[in-house]
PDB file of C-alpha atoms in Angstrom:
ATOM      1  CA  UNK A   1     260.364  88.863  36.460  1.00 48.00           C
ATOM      2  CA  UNK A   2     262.691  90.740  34.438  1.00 57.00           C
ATOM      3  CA  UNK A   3     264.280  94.757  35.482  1.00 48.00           C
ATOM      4  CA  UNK A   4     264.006  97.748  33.452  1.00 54.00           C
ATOM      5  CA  UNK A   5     266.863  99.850  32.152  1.00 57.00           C
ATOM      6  CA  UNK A   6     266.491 102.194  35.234  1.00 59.00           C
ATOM      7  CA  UNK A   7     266.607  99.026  37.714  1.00 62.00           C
ATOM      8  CA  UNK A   8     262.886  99.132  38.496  1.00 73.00           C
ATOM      9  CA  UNK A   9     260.645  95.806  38.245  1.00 82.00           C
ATOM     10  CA  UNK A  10     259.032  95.002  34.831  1.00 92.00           C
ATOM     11  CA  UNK A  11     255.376  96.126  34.633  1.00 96.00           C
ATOM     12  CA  UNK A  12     253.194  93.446  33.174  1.00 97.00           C
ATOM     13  CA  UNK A  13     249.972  93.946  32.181  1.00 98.00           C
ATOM     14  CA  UNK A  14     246.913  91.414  32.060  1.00 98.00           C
ATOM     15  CA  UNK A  15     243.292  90.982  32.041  1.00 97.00           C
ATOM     16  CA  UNK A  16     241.581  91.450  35.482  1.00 97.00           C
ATOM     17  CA  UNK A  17     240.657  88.366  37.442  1.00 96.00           C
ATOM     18  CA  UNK A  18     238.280  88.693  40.190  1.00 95.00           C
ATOM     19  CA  UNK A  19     240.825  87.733  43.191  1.00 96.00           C
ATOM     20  CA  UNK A  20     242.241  91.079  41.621  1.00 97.00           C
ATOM     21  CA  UNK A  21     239.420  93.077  42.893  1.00 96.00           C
ATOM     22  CA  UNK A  22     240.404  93.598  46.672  1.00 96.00           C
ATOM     23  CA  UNK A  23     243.656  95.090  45.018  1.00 97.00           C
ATOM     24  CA  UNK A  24     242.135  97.182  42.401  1.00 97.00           C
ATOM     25  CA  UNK A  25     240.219  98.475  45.054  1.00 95.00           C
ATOM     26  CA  UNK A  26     242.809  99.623  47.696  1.00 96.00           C
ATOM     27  CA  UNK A  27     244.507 101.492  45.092  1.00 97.00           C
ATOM     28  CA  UNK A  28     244.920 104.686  45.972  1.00 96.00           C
ATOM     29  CA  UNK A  29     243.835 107.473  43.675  1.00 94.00           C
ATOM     30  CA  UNK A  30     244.316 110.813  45.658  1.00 96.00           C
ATOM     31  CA  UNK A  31     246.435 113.576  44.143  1.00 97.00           C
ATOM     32  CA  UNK A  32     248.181 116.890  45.418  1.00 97.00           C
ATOM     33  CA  UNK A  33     248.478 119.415  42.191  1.00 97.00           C
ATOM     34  CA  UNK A  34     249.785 122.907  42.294  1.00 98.00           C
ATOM     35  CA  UNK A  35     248.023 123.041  39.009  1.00 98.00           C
ATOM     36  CA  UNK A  36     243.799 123.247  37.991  1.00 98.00           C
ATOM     37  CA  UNK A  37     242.390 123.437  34.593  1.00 98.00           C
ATOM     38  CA  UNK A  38     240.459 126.522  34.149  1.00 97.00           C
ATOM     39  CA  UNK A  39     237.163 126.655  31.889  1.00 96.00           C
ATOM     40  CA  UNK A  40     237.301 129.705  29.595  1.00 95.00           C
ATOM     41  CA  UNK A  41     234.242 130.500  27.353  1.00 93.00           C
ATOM     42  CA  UNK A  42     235.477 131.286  23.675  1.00 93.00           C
ATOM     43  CA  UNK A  43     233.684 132.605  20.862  1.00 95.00           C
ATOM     44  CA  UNK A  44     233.465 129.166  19.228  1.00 92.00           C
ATOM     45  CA  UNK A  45     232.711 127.074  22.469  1.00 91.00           C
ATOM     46  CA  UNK A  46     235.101 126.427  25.247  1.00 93.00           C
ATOM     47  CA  UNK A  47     238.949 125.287  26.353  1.00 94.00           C
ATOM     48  CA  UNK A  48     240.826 124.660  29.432  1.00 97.00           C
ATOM     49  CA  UNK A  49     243.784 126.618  30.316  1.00 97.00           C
ATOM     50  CA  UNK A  50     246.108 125.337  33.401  1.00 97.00           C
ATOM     51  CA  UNK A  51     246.535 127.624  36.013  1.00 97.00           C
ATOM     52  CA  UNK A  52     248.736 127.463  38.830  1.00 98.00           C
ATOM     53  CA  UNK A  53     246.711 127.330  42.673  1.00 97.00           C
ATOM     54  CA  UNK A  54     248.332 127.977  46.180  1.00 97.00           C
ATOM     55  CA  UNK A  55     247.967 126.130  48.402  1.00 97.00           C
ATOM     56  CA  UNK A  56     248.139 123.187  46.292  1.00 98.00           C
ATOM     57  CA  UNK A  57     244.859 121.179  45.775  1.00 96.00           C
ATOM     58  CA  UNK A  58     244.859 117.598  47.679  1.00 97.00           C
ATOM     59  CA  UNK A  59     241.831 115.444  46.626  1.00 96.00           C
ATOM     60  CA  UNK A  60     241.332 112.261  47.915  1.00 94.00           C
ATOM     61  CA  UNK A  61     238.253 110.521  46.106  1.00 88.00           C
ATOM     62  CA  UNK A  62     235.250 109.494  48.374  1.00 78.00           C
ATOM     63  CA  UNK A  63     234.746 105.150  48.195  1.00 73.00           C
ATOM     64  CA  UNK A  64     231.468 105.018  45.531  1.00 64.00           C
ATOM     65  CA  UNK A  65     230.675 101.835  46.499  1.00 56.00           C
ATOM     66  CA  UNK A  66     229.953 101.008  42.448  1.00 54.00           C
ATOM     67  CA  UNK A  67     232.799  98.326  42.164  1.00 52.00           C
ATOM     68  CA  UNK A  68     233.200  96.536  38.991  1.00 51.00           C
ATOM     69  CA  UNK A  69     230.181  95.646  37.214  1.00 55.00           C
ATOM     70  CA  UNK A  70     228.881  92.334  35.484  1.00 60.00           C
ATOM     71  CA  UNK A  71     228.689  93.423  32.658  1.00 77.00           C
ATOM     72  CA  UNK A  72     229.746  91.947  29.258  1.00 78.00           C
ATOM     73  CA  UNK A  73     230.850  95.150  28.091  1.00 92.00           C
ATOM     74  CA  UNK A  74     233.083  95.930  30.976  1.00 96.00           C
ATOM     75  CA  UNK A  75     236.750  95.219  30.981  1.00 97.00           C
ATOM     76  CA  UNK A  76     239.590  95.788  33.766  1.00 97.00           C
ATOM     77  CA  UNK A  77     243.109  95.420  32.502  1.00 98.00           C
ATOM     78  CA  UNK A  78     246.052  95.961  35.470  1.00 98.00           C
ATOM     79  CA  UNK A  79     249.414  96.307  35.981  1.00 98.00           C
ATOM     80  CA  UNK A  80     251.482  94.512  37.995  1.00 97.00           C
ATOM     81  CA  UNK A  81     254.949  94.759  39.195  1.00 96.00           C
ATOM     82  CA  UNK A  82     256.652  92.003  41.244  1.00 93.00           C
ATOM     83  CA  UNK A  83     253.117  90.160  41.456  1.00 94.00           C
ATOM     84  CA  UNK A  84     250.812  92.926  42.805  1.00 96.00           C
ATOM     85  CA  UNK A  85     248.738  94.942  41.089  1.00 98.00           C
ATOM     86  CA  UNK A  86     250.126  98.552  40.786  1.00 98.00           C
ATOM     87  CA  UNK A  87     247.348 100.199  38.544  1.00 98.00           C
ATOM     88  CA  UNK A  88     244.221  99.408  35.870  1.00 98.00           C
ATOM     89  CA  UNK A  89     241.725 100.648  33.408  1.00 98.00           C
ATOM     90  CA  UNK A  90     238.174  99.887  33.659  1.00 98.00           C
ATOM     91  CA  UNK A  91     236.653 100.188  29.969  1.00 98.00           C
ATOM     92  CA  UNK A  92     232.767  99.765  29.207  1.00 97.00           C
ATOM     93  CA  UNK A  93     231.772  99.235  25.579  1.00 97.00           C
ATOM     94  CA  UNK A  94     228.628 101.276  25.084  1.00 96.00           C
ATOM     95  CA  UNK A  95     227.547  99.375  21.928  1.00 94.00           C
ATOM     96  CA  UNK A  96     224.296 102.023  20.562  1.00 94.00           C
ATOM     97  CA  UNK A  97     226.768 104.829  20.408  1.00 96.00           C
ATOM     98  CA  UNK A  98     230.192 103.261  19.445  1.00 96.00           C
ATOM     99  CA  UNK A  99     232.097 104.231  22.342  1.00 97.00           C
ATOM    100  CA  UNK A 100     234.298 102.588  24.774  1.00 98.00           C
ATOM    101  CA  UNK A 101     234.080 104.838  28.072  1.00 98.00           C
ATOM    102  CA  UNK A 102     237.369 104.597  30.290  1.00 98.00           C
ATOM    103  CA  UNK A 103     235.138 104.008  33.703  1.00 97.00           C
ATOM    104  CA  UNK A 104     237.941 104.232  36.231  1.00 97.00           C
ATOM    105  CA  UNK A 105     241.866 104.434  35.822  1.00 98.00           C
ATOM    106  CA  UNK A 106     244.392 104.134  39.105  1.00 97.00           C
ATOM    107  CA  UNK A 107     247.813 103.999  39.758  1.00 98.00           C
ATOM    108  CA  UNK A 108     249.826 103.358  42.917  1.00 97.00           C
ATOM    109  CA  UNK A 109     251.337 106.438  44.068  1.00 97.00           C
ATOM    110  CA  UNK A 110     254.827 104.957  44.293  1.00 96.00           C
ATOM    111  CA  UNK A 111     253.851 103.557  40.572  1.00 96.00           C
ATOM    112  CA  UNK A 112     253.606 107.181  38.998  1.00 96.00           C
ATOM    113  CA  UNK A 113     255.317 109.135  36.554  1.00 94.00           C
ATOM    114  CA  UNK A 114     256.315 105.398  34.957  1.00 94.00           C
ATOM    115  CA  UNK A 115     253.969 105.708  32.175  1.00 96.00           C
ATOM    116  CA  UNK A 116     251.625 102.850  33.458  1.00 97.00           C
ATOM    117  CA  UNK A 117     249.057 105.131  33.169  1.00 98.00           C
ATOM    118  CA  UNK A 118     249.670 106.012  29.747  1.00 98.00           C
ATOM    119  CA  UNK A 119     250.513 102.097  29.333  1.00 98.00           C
ATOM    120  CA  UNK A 120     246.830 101.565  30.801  1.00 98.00           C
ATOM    121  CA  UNK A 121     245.170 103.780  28.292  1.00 98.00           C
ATOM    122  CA  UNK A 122     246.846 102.596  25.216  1.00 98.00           C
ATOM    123  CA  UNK A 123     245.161  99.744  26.259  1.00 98.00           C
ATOM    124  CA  UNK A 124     241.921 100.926  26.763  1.00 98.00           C
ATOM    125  CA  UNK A 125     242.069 102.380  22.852  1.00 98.00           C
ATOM    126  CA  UNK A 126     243.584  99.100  21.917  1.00 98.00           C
ATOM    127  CA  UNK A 127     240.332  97.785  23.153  1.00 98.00           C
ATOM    128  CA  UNK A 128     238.791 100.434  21.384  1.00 98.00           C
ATOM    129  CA  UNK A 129     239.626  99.288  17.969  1.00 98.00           C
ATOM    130  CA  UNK A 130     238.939  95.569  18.834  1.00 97.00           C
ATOM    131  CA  UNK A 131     234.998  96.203  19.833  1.00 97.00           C
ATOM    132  CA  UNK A 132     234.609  98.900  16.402  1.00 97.00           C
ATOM    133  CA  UNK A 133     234.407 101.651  19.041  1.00 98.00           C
ATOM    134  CA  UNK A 134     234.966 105.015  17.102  1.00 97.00           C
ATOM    135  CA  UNK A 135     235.868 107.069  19.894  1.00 97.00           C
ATOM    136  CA  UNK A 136     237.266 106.576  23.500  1.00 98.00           C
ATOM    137  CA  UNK A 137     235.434 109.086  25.768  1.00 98.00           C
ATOM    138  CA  UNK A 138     236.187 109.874  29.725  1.00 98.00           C
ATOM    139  CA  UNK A 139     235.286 111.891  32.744  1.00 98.00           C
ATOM    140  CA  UNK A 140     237.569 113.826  34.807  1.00 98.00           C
ATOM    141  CA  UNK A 141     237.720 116.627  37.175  1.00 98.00           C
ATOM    142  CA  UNK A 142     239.239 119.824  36.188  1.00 98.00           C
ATOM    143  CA  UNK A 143     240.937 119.869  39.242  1.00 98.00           C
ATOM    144  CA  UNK A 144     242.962 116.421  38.858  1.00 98.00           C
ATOM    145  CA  UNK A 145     245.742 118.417  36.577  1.00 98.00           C
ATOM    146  CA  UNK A 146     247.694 115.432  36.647  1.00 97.00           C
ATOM    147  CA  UNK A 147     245.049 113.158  34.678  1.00 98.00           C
ATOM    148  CA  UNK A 148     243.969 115.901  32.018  1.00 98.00           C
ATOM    149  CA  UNK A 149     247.640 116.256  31.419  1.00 98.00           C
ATOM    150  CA  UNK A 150     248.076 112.279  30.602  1.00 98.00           C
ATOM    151  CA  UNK A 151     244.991 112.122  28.919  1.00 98.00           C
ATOM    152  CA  UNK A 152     245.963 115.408  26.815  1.00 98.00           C
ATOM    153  CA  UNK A 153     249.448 113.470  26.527  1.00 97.00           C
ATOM    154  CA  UNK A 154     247.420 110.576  25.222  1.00 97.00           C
ATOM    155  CA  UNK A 155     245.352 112.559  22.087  1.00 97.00           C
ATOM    156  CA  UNK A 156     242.242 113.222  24.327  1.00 98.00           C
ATOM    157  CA  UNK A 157     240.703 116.604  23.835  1.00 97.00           C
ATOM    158  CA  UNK A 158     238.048 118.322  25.421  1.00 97.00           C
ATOM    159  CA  UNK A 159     234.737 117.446  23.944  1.00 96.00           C
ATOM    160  CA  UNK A 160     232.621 118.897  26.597  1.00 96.00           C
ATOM    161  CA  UNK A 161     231.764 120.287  30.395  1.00 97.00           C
ATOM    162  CA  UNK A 162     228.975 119.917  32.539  1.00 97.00           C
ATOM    163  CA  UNK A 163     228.908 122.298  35.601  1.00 95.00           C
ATOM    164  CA  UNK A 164     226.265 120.491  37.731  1.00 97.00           C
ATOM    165  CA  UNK A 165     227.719 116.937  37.582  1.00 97.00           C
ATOM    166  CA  UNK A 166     228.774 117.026  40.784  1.00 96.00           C
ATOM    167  CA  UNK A 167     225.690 118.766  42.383  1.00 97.00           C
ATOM    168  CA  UNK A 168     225.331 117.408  45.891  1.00 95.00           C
ATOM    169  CA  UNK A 169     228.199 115.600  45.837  1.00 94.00           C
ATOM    170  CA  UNK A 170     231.579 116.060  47.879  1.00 93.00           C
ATOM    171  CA  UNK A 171     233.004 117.363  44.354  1.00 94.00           C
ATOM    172  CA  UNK A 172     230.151 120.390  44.307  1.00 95.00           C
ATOM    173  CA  UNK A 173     231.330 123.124  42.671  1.00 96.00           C
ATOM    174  CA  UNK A 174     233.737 121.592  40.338  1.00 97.00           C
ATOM    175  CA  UNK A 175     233.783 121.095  36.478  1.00 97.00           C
ATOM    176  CA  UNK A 176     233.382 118.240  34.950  1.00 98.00           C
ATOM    177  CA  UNK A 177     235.066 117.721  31.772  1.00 98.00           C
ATOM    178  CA  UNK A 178     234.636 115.071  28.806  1.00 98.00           C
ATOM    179  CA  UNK A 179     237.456 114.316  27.020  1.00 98.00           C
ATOM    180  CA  UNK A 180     237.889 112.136  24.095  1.00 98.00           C
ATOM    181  CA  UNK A 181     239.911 110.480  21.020  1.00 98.00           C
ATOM    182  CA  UNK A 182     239.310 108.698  17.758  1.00 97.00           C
ATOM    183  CA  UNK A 183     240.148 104.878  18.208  1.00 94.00           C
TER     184      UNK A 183
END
């Protein structure tokens, strides 16, 4: 296992096996942001603007209980670094539409700010292209600042919001937004 210029392990990245799944799992995927994404009507639709909050905003993600599906369509890719698994992407194919959905996407906390993440989503569009998806299309909370800045990073753009998502959830009350980008 080789270093990186900064001294850090090498990240490798692989298909998912299924002793990966307890990892994949444990993965942490709260965030603290001093920063939300705002909704702001325009006269041709919509756009988020970032906006700074105080206190900052700590969201820890409540366990779904969905795991990783059987599906045929669904792919997890991870990271690892000094063989464990630091981060992955979970892709579905939707085949009657053309898209490839990024399902889930984690990474350590002490893994951040690498550009795993970004690392994890390139290969997620890589996928993308390899299925004849025309678009990769996502989920994300306009509260997880972090995210909707990688994804932004990335070439996603808002493609749409849905206010009631989250209705009788422990997210009520915030936005969902759709983001997406050509393949």
């Amino acid at each position: 296992m080789g270093t990186t210029e900064d001294g850090r392990a090498a990240v490798t990245f692989r298909a998912a096996r299924p002793q990966d799944r307890a990892a994949v799992e444990s993965i942490d995927g709260s965030f603290t942001t001093d920063t939300v994404f705002a909704v702001r009507r325009t006269e041709t639709g919509f756009t988020i603007v970032e906006r700074a909050v105080d206190p900052p905003v700590h969201k820890t993600f409540p366990d779904d209980g969905e795991g990783e599906a059987d599906d045929a369509d669904t792919r997890t890719v991870v990271a690892e670094t000094e063989g464990r698994v630091c981060g992955y992407v979970t892709t579905v194919f939707q085949r009657w539409n053309r898209r490839l959905v990024v399902a889930d996407l984690g990474v350590a906390p002490p893994h951040r700010g690498r550009g795993i993440g970004a690392a994890l989503l390139e290969r997620a569009v890589e996928r993308g292209r390899r299925v004849g998806a025309g678009h990769v299309w996502l989920e994300v909370t306009h509260l997880n600042a972090p995210a909707v800045r990688l994804y932004r990073r990335a070439g996603f753009e808002l493609c749409g919001l849905d206010t009631s998502l989250y209705t009788g959830t422990e997210s009520e009350g915030e936005t969902a937004l759709f983001m997406s980008r050509p393949c």
